[in-house]
CSV table of C-alpha atoms and ligand atoms in Angstrom, one decimal:
chain,number,residue,atom,x,y,z
A,15,MET,CA,27.3,-196.7,8.8
A,16,SER,CA,29.4,-198.8,10.4
A,17,ALA,CA,32.8,-197.5,11.7
A,18,ALA,CA,35.9,-199.6,10.4
A,19,LEU,CA,37.1,-202.0,12.9
A,20,SER,CA,40.7,-200.4,13.1
A,21,TRP,CA,41.7,-201.6,16.5
A,22,GLN,CA,41.7,-204.3,19.1
A,23,GLU,CA,42.3,-205.3,22.5
A,24,LEU,CA,43.6,-208.0,24.4
A,25,HIS,CA,42.1,-208.3,27.9
A,26,PHE,CA,43.4,-209.7,31.0
A,27,THR,CA,43.2,-210.1,34.8
A,28,ALA,CA,46.2,-209.8,36.9
A,29,LYS,CA,47.4,-208.9,40.7
A,30,LYS,CA,49.0,-205.8,41.2
A,31,GLU,CA,52.3,-207.2,42.0
A,32,GLN,CA,52.1,-208.8,38.3
A,33,VAL,CA,50.7,-205.5,36.4
A,34,ALA,CA,53.8,-203.6,35.8
A,35,ALA,CA,56.0,-206.6,34.4
A,36,LEU,CA,52.8,-207.3,32.0
A,37,GLU,CA,52.4,-203.9,31.2
A,38,SER,CA,56.2,-204.0,30.4
A,39,TRP,CA,56.0,-207.3,27.9
A,40,LEU,CA,52.5,-205.9,26.4
A,41,PHE,CA,54.3,-202.8,25.3
A,42,GLU,CA,57.4,-205.1,23.9
A,43,SER,CA,55.1,-207.1,22.1
A,44,GLY,CA,53.6,-203.9,19.9
A,45,ALA,CA,50.6,-202.8,22.3
A,46,LEU,CA,49.7,-198.9,21.3
A,47,SER,CA,48.2,-198.4,25.0
A,48,VAL,CA,47.5,-200.5,28.3
A,49,THR,CA,45.1,-199.5,30.6
A,50,LEU,CA,44.9,-200.7,34.0
A,51,GLU,CA,41.2,-200.6,35.6
A,52,ASP,CA,40.9,-201.4,39.8
A,53,ASP,CA,38.7,-204.8,39.0
A,54,ALA,CA,38.2,-203.9,42.9
A,55,ASP,CA,35.3,-201.1,42.3
A,56,GLN,CA,32.7,-204.3,41.8
A,57,PRO,CA,30.4,-205.6,44.7
A,58,LEU,CA,32.4,-208.7,46.0
A,59,LEU,CA,32.4,-210.9,48.3
A,60,GLU,CA,35.1,-210.9,51.7
A,61,PRO,CA,37.5,-213.2,51.0
A,62,GLY,CA,38.3,-215.8,53.6
A,63,PRO,CA,41.5,-215.6,55.7
A,64,GLY,CA,44.7,-216.7,53.9
A,65,GLU,CA,43.2,-215.5,50.4
A,66,THR,CA,44.3,-212.6,48.0
A,67,PRO,CA,42.1,-209.7,49.0
A,68,LEU,CA,40.3,-209.7,46.0
A,69,TRP,CA,40.7,-206.1,45.4
A,70,GLU,CA,44.4,-206.8,44.6
A,71,ALA,CA,42.5,-207.8,40.9
A,72,VAL,CA,43.3,-205.5,38.3
A,73,SER,CA,41.8,-205.7,34.8
A,74,VAL,CA,44.1,-204.8,31.9
A,75,THR,CA,43.5,-203.9,28.1
A,76,ALA,CA,46.0,-204.0,25.7
A,77,LEU,CA,45.1,-202.0,22.5
A,78,PHE,CA,46.6,-203.2,19.0
A,79,GLU,CA,46.6,-202.1,15.6
A,80,GLY,CA,43.4,-203.8,14.1
A,81,ASP,CA,45.8,-205.7,11.4
A,82,ARG,CA,47.9,-207.4,13.8
A,83,ALA,CA,47.9,-211.0,14.1
A,84,LEU,CA,47.6,-211.5,17.7
A,85,GLN,CA,47.2,-215.2,17.9
A,86,SER,CA,51.0,-215.1,18.6
A,87,VAL,CA,51.0,-212.5,21.2
A,88,ILE,CA,47.8,-214.4,23.3
A,89,ASP,CA,50.5,-217.4,22.9
A,90,ALA,CA,53.4,-215.9,24.2
A,91,VAL,CA,52.0,-214.1,27.2
A,92,PRO,CA,53.9,-215.1,30.3
A,93,ARG,CA,51.8,-217.0,32.2
A,94,HIS,CA,53.1,-216.0,35.4
A,95,LEU,CA,52.2,-212.7,35.0
A,96,VAL,CA,48.5,-213.0,34.2
A,97,VAL,CA,45.8,-214.5,36.4
A,98,THR,CA,43.2,-214.8,33.5
A,99,ILE,CA,43.3,-214.2,29.6
A,100,ALA,CA,40.7,-213.7,27.3
A,101,GLU,CA,41.8,-215.8,24.5
A,102,GLN,CA,40.1,-213.9,21.6
A,103,PRO,CA,41.1,-210.2,20.5
A,104,THR,CA,37.8,-207.9,20.7
A,105,PRO,CA,37.4,-205.9,17.5
A,106,VAL,CA,37.2,-202.0,18.7
A,107,ALA,CA,35.7,-199.7,16.1
A,108,ASP,CA,37.8,-197.0,15.4
A,109,ARG,CA,35.5,-194.0,17.0
A,110,GLU,CA,35.0,-196.0,20.0
A,111,TRP,CA,38.1,-197.2,21.7
A,112,THR,CA,39.0,-193.5,23.1
A,113,ARG,CA,35.7,-193.4,24.7
A,114,VAL,CA,35.8,-196.6,26.1
A,115,TRP,CA,36.8,-194.7,29.7
A,116,GLU,CA,34.3,-192.3,28.9
A,117,ASP,CA,31.5,-194.9,29.2
A,118,GLN,CA,32.5,-196.3,32.3
A,119,PHE,CA,33.7,-193.2,34.4
A,120,HIS,CA,31.4,-190.3,34.4
A,121,PRO,CA,30.9,-187.1,37.1
A,122,MET,CA,28.9,-188.6,40.1
A,123,GLN,CA,27.5,-186.1,42.2
A,124,MET,CA,27.8,-187.1,46.0
A,125,GLY,CA,25.6,-185.8,48.2
A,126,GLN,CA,24.4,-181.6,48.2
A,127,ARG,CA,27.9,-179.8,47.6
A,128,LEU,CA,30.5,-182.9,45.9
A,129,TRP,CA,31.0,-183.9,42.9
A,130,VAL,CA,33.9,-186.7,41.6
A,131,CYS,CA,35.0,-186.2,38.3
A,132,PRO,CA,37.1,-187.9,36.1
A,133,SER,CA,39.9,-185.5,34.8
A,134,TRP,CA,38.7,-185.6,30.6
A,135,THR,CA,35.7,-184.4,31.8
A,136,ALA,CA,34.5,-180.8,32.7
A,137,PRO,CA,32.8,-181.1,35.8
A,138,PRO,CA,28.8,-180.5,35.1
A,139,ASP,CA,28.7,-177.8,37.9
A,140,PRO,CA,31.6,-175.7,38.3
A,141,ALA,CA,30.7,-174.2,41.5
A,142,ALA,CA,30.5,-177.3,43.4
A,143,VAL,CA,33.6,-178.9,45.1
A,144,ASN,CA,34.9,-180.9,42.2
A,145,ILE,CA,37.2,-183.6,42.6
A,146,LEU,CA,39.2,-184.6,39.5
A,147,LEU,CA,40.1,-188.6,40.2
A,148,ASP,CA,41.0,-191.1,37.6
A,149,PRO,CA,40.7,-195.1,37.8
A,150,GLY,CA,43.8,-196.5,39.1
A,151,LEU,CA,45.3,-199.1,41.0
A,152,ALA,CA,44.5,-198.1,44.3
A,153,PHE,CA,40.6,-198.9,45.4
A,154,GLY,CA,38.4,-195.7,45.5
A,155,THR,CA,36.9,-193.9,42.3
A,156,GLY,CA,33.5,-193.4,43.6
A,157,THR,CA,31.7,-196.1,41.5
A,158,HIS,CA,31.5,-198.5,44.5
A,159,PRO,CA,28.4,-198.1,46.7
A,160,THR,CA,30.6,-198.5,50.1
A,161,THR,CA,32.6,-195.5,48.5
A,162,ALA,CA,29.4,-193.7,47.1
A,163,MET,CA,27.8,-194.4,51.0
A,164,CYS,CA,31.1,-192.6,52.6
A,165,LEU,CA,31.3,-189.8,50.4
A,166,ARG,CA,27.3,-189.0,50.7
A,167,ALA,CA,28.1,-188.9,54.6
A,168,ILE,CA,30.9,-186.6,54.6
A,169,ASP,CA,29.6,-184.3,52.2
A,170,ALA,CA,26.9,-184.3,55.1
A,171,GLY,CA,28.9,-184.2,57.9
A,172,VAL,CA,32.0,-181.8,57.4
A,173,SER,CA,31.0,-178.4,57.5
A,174,HIS,CA,34.1,-176.8,59.4
A,175,ALA,CA,37.7,-177.4,60.0
A,176,ILE,CA,37.4,-180.8,61.9
A,177,ARG,CA,40.2,-183.2,62.0
A,178,VAL,CA,39.7,-186.6,59.8
A,179,VAL,CA,41.3,-189.7,59.4
A,180,ASP,CA,40.6,-192.0,56.4
A,181,TYR,CA,41.7,-195.3,57.4
A,182,GLY,CA,42.1,-198.0,54.6
A,183,CYS,CA,42.4,-194.8,52.2
A,184,GLY,CA,43.1,-196.5,49.3
A,185,SER,CA,42.9,-193.7,46.5
A,186,GLY,CA,42.6,-191.1,49.1
A,187,ILE,CA,39.4,-189.9,48.1
A,188,LEU,CA,37.6,-190.3,51.3
A,189,GLY,CA,40.3,-187.8,52.9
A,190,ILE,CA,40.5,-185.7,50.0
A,191,ALA,CA,36.8,-185.1,49.6
A,192,ALA,CA,36.9,-184.1,53.2
A,193,ALA,CA,39.8,-181.8,52.9
A,194,ARG,CA,38.1,-180.2,49.7
A,195,LEU,CA,34.7,-179.8,51.5
A,196,GLY,CA,36.2,-177.8,54.4
A,197,SER,CA,38.2,-180.1,56.8
A,198,GLY,CA,41.0,-179.5,58.9
A,199,PRO,CA,44.1,-181.7,58.7
A,200,VAL,CA,43.5,-185.3,57.3
A,201,LEU,CA,45.4,-188.4,58.2
A,202,ALA,CA,45.2,-191.1,55.5
A,203,ILE,CA,46.4,-194.5,56.8
A,204,ASP,CA,46.8,-197.5,54.7
A,205,ASN,CA,49.0,-201.1,54.8
A,206,ASP,CA,49.5,-200.7,50.9
A,207,PRO,CA,52.5,-198.5,50.4
A,208,GLN,CA,51.1,-198.2,46.8
A,209,ALA,CA,47.6,-197.2,48.0
A,210,LEU,CA,49.8,-194.0,49.9
A,211,VAL,CA,51.6,-193.3,46.8
A,212,ALA,CA,48.3,-193.1,45.0
A,213,SER,CA,46.8,-190.8,47.7
A,214,ARG,CA,49.4,-188.3,48.0
A,215,ALA,CA,49.4,-187.9,44.2
A,216,ASN,CA,45.5,-187.7,44.1
A,217,ALA,CA,45.7,-185.1,47.0
A,218,GLU,CA,48.3,-182.8,45.2
A,219,ALA,CA,46.3,-183.0,41.9
A,220,ASN,CA,43.2,-181.9,43.6
A,221,GLY,CA,45.2,-179.1,45.2
A,222,VAL,CA,45.2,-180.5,49.1
A,223,GLY,CA,48.7,-180.2,50.2
A,224,GLU,CA,51.3,-182.1,52.3
A,225,ASP,CA,50.4,-179.6,55.3
A,226,GLN,CA,46.8,-180.7,55.5
A,227,PHE,CA,47.1,-184.3,54.1
A,228,VAL,CA,49.3,-186.5,55.8
A,229,VAL,CA,49.8,-190.4,54.5
A,230,ALA,CA,51.1,-193.2,57.1
A,231,MET,CA,51.4,-196.7,57.1
A,232,PRO,CA,49.4,-198.2,60.3
A,233,ASP,CA,52.5,-198.0,62.6
A,234,ASP,CA,53.6,-194.9,61.6
A,235,SER,CA,54.0,-192.4,64.5
A,236,ALA,CA,52.0,-190.2,62.8
A,237,VAL,CA,49.2,-192.4,64.0
A,238,THR,CA,49.8,-192.4,67.2
A,239,GLN,CA,50.3,-189.0,67.7
A,240,TRP,CA,46.7,-188.3,66.3
A,241,SER,CA,45.3,-190.6,69.1
A,242,GLY,CA,41.7,-189.0,70.5
A,243,THR,CA,41.8,-186.1,68.4
A,244,ALA,CA,39.8,-187.1,65.3
A,245,GLN,CA,36.6,-185.4,65.0
A,246,LEU,CA,36.0,-187.9,62.3
A,247,VAL,CA,37.1,-191.3,61.1
A,248,ALA,CA,36.1,-192.8,58.3
A,249,ALA,CA,37.0,-197.0,57.4
A,250,ASN,CA,35.8,-198.4,54.2
A,251,ILE,CA,37.9,-201.8,54.6
A,252,LEU,CA,36.1,-205.3,55.2
A,253,ALA,CA,34.1,-206.6,58.3
A,254,GLY,CA,36.8,-208.9,59.4
A,255,PRO,CA,39.9,-206.0,59.6
A,256,LEU,CA,36.9,-203.6,60.9
A,257,VAL,CA,36.2,-206.0,63.9
A,258,THR,CA,40.3,-206.3,64.1
A,259,LEU,CA,41.3,-202.8,64.2
A,260,ALA,CA,37.8,-201.7,66.9
A,261,PRO,CA,40.3,-200.6,69.3
A,262,THR,CA,42.8,-198.8,66.9
A,263,LEU,CA,39.8,-196.7,65.3
A,264,LEU,CA,38.1,-196.1,68.8
A,265,SER,CA,41.5,-194.9,70.0
A,266,LEU,CA,41.9,-192.5,67.6
A,267,LEU,CA,38.5,-190.8,67.5
A,268,ALA,CA,38.0,-187.4,69.9
A,269,PRO,CA,35.2,-187.4,72.3
A,270,GLY,CA,31.9,-186.3,70.2
A,271,GLY,CA,33.6,-187.4,67.3
A,272,GLN,CA,31.6,-189.2,64.5
A,273,LEU,CA,33.0,-192.8,63.5
A,274,LEU,CA,31.7,-194.0,59.7
A,275,LEU,CA,32.1,-197.8,59.1
A,276,ALA,CA,31.8,-199.5,55.4
A,277,GLY,CA,32.9,-202.4,53.5
A,278,LEU,CA,30.6,-204.6,55.2
A,279,LEU,CA,27.5,-206.5,53.9
A,280,GLU,CA,24.3,-206.3,55.3
A,281,GLU,CA,24.5,-209.7,57.0
A,282,GLN,CA,27.7,-208.5,58.7
A,283,ALA,CA,26.6,-205.5,60.0
A,284,ASN,CA,25.7,-207.0,63.8
A,285,GLN,CA,28.8,-208.5,64.0
A,286,VAL,CA,30.7,-205.2,63.4
A,287,ILE,CA,28.2,-203.2,65.6
A,288,ASP,CA,29.1,-205.6,68.4
A,289,ALA,CA,32.6,-205.0,68.3
A,290,TYR,CA,32.4,-201.6,68.9
A,291,ALA,CA,29.1,-201.7,71.3
A,292,PRO,CA,30.7,-201.5,74.3
A,293,GLU,CA,32.3,-198.0,73.5
A,294,LEU,CA,30.0,-196.6,71.0
A,295,PRO,CA,26.5,-197.3,69.6
A,296,LEU,CA,26.3,-197.9,65.6
A,297,GLN,CA,23.4,-197.6,63.5
A,298,ILE,CA,23.1,-198.5,60.0
A,299,ALA,CA,23.1,-194.7,58.5
A,300,ALA,CA,23.0,-195.9,54.8
A,301,GLN,CA,22.3,-199.1,52.7
A,302,GLU,CA,22.8,-199.9,49.2
A,303,ASP,CA,23.2,-202.9,46.8
A,304,GLY,CA,23.4,-205.2,50.0
A,305,TRP,CA,26.2,-203.2,51.6
A,306,VAL,CA,25.5,-200.5,54.5
A,307,LEU,CA,27.4,-198.0,56.2
A,308,LEU,CA,27.3,-197.7,60.2
A,309,SER,CA,27.6,-194.6,61.5
A,310,GLY,CA,27.8,-193.6,65.4
A,311,GLU,CA,28.8,-190.7,67.8
A,312,ARG,CA,31.5,-191.0,70.9
A,313,ALA,CA,29.9,-189.4,74.0
A,314,ALA,CA,31.3,-185.8,74.4
B,18,SAM,C1,38.1,-200.9,50.0
B,18,SAM,S1,39.3,-200.1,49.8
B,18,SAM,C2,38.8,-198.5,50.0
B,18,SAM,C3,39.5,-197.2,49.8
B,18,SAM,C4,38.9,-195.6,49.8
B,18,SAM,N1,38.8,-195.4,51.2
B,18,SAM,C5,37.2,-195.8,49.7
B,18,SAM,O1,36.5,-195.6,50.4
B,18,SAM,O2,37.0,-196.2,48.3
B,18,SAM,C6,40.1,-200.4,51.4
B,18,SAM,C7,41.7,-199.9,51.7
B,18,SAM,O3,41.8,-200.7,53.0
B,18,SAM,C8,43.5,-201.1,52.8
B,18,SAM,N2,43.5,-201.9,54.3
B,18,SAM,C9,42.8,-203.5,54.2
B,18,SAM,N3,43.2,-203.8,55.7
B,18,SAM,C10,43.3,-202.8,56.4
B,18,SAM,C11,44.5,-202.7,57.2
B,18,SAM,N4,44.6,-203.8,58.0
B,18,SAM,N5,44.9,-201.3,57.7
B,18,SAM,C12,45.1,-200.5,56.9
B,18,SAM,N6,44.6,-200.4,55.5
B,18,SAM,C13,43.9,-201.8,55.3
B,18,SAM,C14,43.6,-201.5,51.6
B,18,SAM,O4,45.0,-201.7,51.1
B,18,SAM,C15,42.9,-200.7,50.8
B,18,SAM,O5,43.4,-199.8,49.9
């Protein structure tokens, strides 16, 4: 027996800075809910210089009652608030719509000890280290191969109270994982203030307090204070920034410390390896869907 089509959705993509105004406009136009999904968690190629980073893109889905005539809403959406707009509503079966998130995000095991679980599911292994993380505006839910490879390496590498830097923290997922796996202090750095807000909130939601998990912009004094003290530096950004940031990331690393770099494609590996080679030998530690994880240890 098929379910009644009681609901409809409108789909958009928008830039992060458009989302709040678009969301308000949709609610004013009768949307019952508006869900945001980080479009960034998709395998995307690196943007060229001057282009908007692709993970600035957000998928926006607005839910309306099934009997609502939506053509007037589609026609009236302020075009300066969207990048793309689907010209037709999508019917949603009554019993399906609450399961949209559940279909897309499910608990994922990362290595031996770690799971990343959406907050609406019971962790499959209550005895594991379970991070509760919902999709949001900041990149990093664990579904992207670059994040997953970093998480597995962190699961394998964090065995005692080491000092950890999560450079380009996004949602904070890597630093939060390290903290929950037993690391010492974590410094989570991002050049997007919204990512720092998300990281702080996600850390709190996972029981990681401000005393252990500090968020900072790249030019904050905390970054200088950490110079030469991090026993693990993880940076999941893009090949270009990873090359540019080589002196910064190396300056944070303590003697004997481990560097994890992700966000680069296989064909970009040599370029990044070369940028760090004078000080630290990097090797490909994992590969997934064309993305690679580089790892290396600084001489003790
Ligand atoms: C791919 S996301 C990674 C998020 C998370 N660490 C993960 O592994 O899923 C990259 C993050 O790096 C940040 N970022 C990009 N360039 C940066 C830079 N030069 N300095 C600091 N953060 C940067 C972006 O704002 C974004 O949040």
